[in-house]
Coordinates of C-alpha atoms in Angstrom, one line a residue:
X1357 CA 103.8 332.1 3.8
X1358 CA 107.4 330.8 4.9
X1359 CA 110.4 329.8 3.0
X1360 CA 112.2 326.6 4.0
X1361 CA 116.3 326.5 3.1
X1362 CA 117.1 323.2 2.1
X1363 CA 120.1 323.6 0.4
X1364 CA 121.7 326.6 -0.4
X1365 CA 125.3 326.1 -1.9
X1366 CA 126.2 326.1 -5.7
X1367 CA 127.7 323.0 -7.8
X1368 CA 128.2 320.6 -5.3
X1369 CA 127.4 319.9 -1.5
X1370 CA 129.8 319.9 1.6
X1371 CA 129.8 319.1 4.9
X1372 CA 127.9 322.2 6.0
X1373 CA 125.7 323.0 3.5
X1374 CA 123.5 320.9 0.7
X1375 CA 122.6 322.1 -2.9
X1376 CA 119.7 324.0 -4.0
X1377 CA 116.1 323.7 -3.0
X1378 CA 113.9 325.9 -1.6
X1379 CA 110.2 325.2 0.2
X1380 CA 107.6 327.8 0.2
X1381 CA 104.8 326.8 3.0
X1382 CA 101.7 327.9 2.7
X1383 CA 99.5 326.3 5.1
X1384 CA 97.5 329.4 5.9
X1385 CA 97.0 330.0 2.2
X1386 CA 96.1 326.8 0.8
X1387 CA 97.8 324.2 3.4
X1388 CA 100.2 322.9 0.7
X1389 CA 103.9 322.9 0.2
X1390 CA 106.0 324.5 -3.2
X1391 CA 109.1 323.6 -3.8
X1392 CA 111.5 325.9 -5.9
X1393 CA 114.3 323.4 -7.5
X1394 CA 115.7 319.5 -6.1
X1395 CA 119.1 319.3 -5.7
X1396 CA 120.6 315.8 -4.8
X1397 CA 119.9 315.3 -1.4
X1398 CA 116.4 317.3 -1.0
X1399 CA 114.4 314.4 -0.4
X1400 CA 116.7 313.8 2.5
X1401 CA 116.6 317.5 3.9
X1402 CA 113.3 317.2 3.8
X1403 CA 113.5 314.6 6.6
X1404 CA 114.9 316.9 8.9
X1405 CA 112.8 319.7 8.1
X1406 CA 109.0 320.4 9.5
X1407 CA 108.1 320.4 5.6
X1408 CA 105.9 317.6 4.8
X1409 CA 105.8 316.0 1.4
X1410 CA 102.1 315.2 1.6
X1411 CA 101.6 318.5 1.3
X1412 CA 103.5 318.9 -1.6
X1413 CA 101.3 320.4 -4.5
X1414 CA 103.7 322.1 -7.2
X1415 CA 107.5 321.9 -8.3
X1416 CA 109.1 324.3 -10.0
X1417 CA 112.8 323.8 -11.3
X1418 CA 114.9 326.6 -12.4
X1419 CA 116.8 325.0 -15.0
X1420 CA 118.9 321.6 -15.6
X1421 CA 122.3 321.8 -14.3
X1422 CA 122.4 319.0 -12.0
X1423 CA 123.0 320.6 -8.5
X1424 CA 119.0 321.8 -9.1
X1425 CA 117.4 318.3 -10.4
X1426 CA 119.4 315.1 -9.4
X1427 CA 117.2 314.8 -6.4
X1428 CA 113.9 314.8 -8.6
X1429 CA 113.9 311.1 -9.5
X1430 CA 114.0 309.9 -5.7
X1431 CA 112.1 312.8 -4.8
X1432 CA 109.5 311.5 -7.3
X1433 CA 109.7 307.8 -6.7
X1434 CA 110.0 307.9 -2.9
X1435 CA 106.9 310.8 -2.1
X1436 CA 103.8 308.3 -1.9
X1437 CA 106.1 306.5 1.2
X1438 CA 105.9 309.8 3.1
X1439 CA 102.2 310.1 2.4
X1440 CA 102.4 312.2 -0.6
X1441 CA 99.5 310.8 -2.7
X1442 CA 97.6 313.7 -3.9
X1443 CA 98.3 315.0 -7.9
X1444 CA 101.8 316.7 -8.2
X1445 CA 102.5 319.0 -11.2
X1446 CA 106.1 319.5 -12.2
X1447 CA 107.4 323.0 -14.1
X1448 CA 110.4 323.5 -15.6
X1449 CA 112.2 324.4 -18.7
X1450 CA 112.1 322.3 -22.1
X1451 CA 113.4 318.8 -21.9
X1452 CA 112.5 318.6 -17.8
X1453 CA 109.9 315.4 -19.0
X1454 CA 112.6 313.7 -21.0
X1455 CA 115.0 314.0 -17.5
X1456 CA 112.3 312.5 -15.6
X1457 CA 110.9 309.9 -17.8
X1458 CA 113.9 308.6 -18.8
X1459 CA 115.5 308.7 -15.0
X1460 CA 112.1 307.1 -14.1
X1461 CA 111.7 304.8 -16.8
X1462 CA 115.4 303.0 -16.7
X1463 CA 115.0 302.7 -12.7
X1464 CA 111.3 301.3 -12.9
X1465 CA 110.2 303.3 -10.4
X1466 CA 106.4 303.2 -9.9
X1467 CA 104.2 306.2 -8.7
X1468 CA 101.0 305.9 -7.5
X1469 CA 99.7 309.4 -7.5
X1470 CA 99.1 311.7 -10.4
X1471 CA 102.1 313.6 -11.9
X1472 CA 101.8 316.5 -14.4
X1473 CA 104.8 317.5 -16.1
X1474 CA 104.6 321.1 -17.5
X1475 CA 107.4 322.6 -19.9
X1476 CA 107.2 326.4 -20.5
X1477 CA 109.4 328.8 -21.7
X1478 CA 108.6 331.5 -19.8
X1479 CA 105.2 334.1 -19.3
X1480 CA 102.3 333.1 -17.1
X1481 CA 102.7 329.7 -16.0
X1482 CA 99.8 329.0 -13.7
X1483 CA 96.9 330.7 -12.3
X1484 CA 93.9 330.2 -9.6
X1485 CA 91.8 331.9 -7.4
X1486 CA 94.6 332.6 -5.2
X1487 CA 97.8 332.9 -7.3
X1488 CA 99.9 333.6 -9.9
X1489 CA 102.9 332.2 -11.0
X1490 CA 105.1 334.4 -13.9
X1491 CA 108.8 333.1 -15.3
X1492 CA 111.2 334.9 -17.4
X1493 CA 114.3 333.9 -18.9
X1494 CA 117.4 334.5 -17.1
X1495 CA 121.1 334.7 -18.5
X1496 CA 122.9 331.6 -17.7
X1497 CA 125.2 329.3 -19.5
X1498 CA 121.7 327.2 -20.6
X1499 CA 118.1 328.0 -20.2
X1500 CA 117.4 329.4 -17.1
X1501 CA 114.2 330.8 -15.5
X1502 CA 113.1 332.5 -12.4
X1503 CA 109.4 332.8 -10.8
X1504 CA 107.2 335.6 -10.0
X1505 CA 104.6 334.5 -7.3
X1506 CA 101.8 336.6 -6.9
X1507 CA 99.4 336.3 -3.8
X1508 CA 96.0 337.8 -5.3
X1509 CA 94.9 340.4 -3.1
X1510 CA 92.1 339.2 -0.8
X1511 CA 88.6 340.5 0.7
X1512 CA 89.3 342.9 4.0
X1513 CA 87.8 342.1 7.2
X1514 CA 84.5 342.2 8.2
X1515 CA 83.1 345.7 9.8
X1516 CA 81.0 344.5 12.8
X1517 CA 79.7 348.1 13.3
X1518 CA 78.5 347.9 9.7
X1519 CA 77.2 344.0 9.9
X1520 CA 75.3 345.2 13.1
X1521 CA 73.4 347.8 10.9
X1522 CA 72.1 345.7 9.0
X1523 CA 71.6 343.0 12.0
X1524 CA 73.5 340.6 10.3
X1525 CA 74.8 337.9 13.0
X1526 CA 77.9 335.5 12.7
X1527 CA 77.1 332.5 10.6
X1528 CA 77.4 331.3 7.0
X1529 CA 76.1 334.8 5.7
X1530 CA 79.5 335.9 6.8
X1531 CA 81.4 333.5 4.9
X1532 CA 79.1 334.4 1.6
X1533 CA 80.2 338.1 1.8
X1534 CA 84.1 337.3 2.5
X1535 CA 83.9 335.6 -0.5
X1536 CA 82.6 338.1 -2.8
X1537 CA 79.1 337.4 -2.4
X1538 CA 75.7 339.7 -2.3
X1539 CA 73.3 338.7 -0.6
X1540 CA 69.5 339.6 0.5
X1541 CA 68.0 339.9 3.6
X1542 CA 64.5 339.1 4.5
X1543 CA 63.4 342.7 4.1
X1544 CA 64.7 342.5 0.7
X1545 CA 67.7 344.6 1.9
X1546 CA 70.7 344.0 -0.7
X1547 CA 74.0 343.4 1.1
X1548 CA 77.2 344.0 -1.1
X1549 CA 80.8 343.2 0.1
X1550 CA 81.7 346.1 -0.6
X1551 CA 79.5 347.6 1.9
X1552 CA 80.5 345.7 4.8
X1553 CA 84.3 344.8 4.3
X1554 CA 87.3 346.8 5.0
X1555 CA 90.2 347.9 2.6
X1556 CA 91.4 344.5 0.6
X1557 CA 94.6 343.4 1.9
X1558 CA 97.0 343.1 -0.8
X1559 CA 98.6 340.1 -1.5
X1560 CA 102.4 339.4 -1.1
X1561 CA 104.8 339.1 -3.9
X1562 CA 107.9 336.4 -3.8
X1563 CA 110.8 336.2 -6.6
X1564 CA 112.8 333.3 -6.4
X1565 CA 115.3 333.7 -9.0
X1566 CA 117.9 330.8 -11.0
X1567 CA 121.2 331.2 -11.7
X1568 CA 121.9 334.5 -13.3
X1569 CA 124.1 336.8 -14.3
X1570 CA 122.9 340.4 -13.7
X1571 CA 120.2 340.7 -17.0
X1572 CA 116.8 343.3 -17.6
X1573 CA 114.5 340.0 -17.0
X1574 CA 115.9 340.0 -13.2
X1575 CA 114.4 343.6 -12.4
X1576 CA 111.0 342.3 -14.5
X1577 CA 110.5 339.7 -12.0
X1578 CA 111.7 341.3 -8.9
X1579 CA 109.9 344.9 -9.6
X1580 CA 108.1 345.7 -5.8
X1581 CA 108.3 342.6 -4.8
X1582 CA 107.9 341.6 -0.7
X1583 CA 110.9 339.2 -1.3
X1584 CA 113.5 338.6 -3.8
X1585 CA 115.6 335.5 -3.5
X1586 CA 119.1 336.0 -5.7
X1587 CA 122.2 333.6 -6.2
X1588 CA 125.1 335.1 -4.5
X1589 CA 127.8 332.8 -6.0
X1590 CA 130.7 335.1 -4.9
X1591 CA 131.3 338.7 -3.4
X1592 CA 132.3 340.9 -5.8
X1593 CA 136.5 340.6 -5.6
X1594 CA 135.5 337.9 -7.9
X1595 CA 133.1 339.7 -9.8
X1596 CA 135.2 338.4 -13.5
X1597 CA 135.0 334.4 -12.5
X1598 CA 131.4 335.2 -11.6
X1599 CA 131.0 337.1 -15.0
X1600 CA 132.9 333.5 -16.9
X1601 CA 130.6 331.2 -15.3
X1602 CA 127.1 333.1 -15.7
X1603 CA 126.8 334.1 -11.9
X1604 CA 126.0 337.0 -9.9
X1605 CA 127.8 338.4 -6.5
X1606 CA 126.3 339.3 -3.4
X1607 CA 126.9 343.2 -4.8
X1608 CA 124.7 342.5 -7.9
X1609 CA 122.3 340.9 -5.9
X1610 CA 122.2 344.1 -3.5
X1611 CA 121.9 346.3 -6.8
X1612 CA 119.2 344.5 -8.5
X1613 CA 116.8 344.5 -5.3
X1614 CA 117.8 348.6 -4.9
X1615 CA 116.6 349.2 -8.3
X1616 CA 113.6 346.7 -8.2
X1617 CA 112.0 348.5 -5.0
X1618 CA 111.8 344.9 -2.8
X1619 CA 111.1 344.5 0.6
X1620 CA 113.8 342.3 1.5
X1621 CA 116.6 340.2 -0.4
X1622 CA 117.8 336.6 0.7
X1623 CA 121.3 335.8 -0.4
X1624 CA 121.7 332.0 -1.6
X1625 CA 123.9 329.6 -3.9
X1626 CA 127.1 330.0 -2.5
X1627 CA 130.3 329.2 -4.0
X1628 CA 131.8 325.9 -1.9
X1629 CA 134.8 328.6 -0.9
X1630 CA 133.2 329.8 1.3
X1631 CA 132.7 326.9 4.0
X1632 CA 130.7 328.3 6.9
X1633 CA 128.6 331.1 8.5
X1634 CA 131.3 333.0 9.5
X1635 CA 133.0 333.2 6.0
X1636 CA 129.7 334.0 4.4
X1637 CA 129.6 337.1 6.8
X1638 CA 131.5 339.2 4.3
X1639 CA 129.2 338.1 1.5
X1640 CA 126.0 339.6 4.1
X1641 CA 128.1 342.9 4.8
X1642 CA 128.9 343.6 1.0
X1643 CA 125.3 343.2 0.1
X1644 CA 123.9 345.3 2.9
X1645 CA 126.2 348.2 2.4
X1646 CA 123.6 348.7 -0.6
X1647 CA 120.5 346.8 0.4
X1648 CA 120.4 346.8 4.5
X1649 CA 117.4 344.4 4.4
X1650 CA 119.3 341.4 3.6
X1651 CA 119.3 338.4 4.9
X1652 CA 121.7 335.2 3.7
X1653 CA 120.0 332.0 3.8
X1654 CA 120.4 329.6 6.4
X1655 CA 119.7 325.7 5.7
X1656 CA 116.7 324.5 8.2
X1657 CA 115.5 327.8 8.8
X1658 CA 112.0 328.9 8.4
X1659 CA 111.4 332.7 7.1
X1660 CA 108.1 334.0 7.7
X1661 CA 107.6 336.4 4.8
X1662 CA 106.4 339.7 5.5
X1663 CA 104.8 342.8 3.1
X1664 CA 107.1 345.6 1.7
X1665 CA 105.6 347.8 3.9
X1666 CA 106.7 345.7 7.1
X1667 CA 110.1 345.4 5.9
X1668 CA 110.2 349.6 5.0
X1669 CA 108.0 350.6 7.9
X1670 CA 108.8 354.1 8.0
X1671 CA 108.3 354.3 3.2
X1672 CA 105.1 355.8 1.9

């Protein structure tokens, strides 16, 4: 799994940076593309990125200020042009379908592929084979949700000393026991997973958060995850405006992934104040002076995402 900056600033866009959306990649996993909110402009981003909107398979959006869903409707209208014709399925807070429909509905845009539209207010929101997906309310000035996404642990590798035992060779046997199957030899010999496969390998665990101020739902969400992804609207000298307007700072952000035991925490959603790199660098520092394994998000570049226990090599 990756994450994919597309936009990372808060309320409007500027020269350097676009608002928010974020791409999760996860070709290994199940070669498709999530997408965590669609600011104005992701559509376009998106051209300049390796992301590939035929592989797009979910959307989740946060909440409904604009700077996270005026680029749905072109996003929408424009996929099946960039080979996006599979079934898309939309999340997002109550009245997400009347946005859509109505945006889609006045323009007469068209799609040709199948699009679901699913309006939760929080809990489980989706589950397969593979993954879970868990939102909570946040504390914003409207509804606002973040995600919980857990990678299900999966089989461990196969013990050739063990498959030899039982002269088991490579071929679709194999496959059968990765996936949880027992089988029988000719012998009659029973064959369990269990008896050939190493220790499962535990899934990983990403938190991509909405605009918040600091609130007990944030640590629900976050609690051992591999990576937690928090607004850092301003550093903390403005910790009162970020109070007013229901935002965290880069402090808070450092606080909540101490206390929720993650791996690593990326810093996004910056105020427009701060215009570049180099004036976000004071917004990294505060952060790491509580949480060293922070990172601040940088638009157009792709994260590899790595378990708690590579990021904390040296923790129990």
């Amino acid at each position: 799994m990756e994450l994919y900056f597309l936009g990372t600033n808060a309320g409007v866009p500027t020269l350097q940076r676009n608002v928010t959306s974020i791409g999760l990649r996860m070709l290994d996993e199940r070669r498709a593309l999530w997408l965590f909110d669609c600011g104005e402009g992701t559509q376009h981003q998106i051209l300049s990125s390796p992301l590939k909107l035929s592989k797009l398979e979910k959307i989740f959006i946060t909440h409904l200020h604009g700077d996270h869903v005026f680029g749905l409707p072109g996003l929408l209208s424009s996929r099946a042009y960039q080979g996006g014709t599979t079934p898309l399925t939309l999340y997002g807070p109550p009245g997400t379908e009347r946005m859509v429909s109505t945006a889609m509905e006045l323009s007469q845009s068209r799609i040709n592929y199948e699009l679901t539209i699913v309006e939760h207010t929080g809990g489980k929101i989706f589950e397969d084979d593979s993954f879970i997906v868990e939102s909570e309310l946040l504390e914003h000035r409207i509804d606002s949700y973040g995600y919980r996404i857990t990678e299900k642990d999966r089989p461990g590798s196969l013990d050739s000393a063990r498959l030899a035992e039982y002269g088991l060779k490579p071929g679709p046997l194999f496959g059968r026991l990765k996936r949880g199957e027992t089988i029988t030899l000719e012998d009659g010999t029973l064959v369990r997973p269990e008896d050939v496969l190493g220790t499962p390998k535990r899934g990983k665990i990403i938190t991509i958060l909405g605009d918040t101020r600091p609130c007990d739902h944030v640590r629900t969400l976050a609690q051992d995850a591999d990576v937690l992804v928090h607004e850092a609207t301003f550093m903390h000298d403005l910790a009162d405006t970020a109070h007013e307007y229901y935002h965290s700072t880069a402090q808070e952000a450092a606080e909540a992934a101490r206390a929720s035991n993650v791996g690593q925490l990326i810093l996004t959603h910056f105020s427009s104040r701060y215009k570049d790199e180099e004036q976000l660098r004071p917004l990294l520092e505060e952060a790491q002076e509580l949480f060293p394994n922070t990172l601040l998000a940088i638009e157009h570049q792709l994260i590899p995402l790595a378990s708690w226990k590579e990021y904390n090599p040296v923790a129990d």
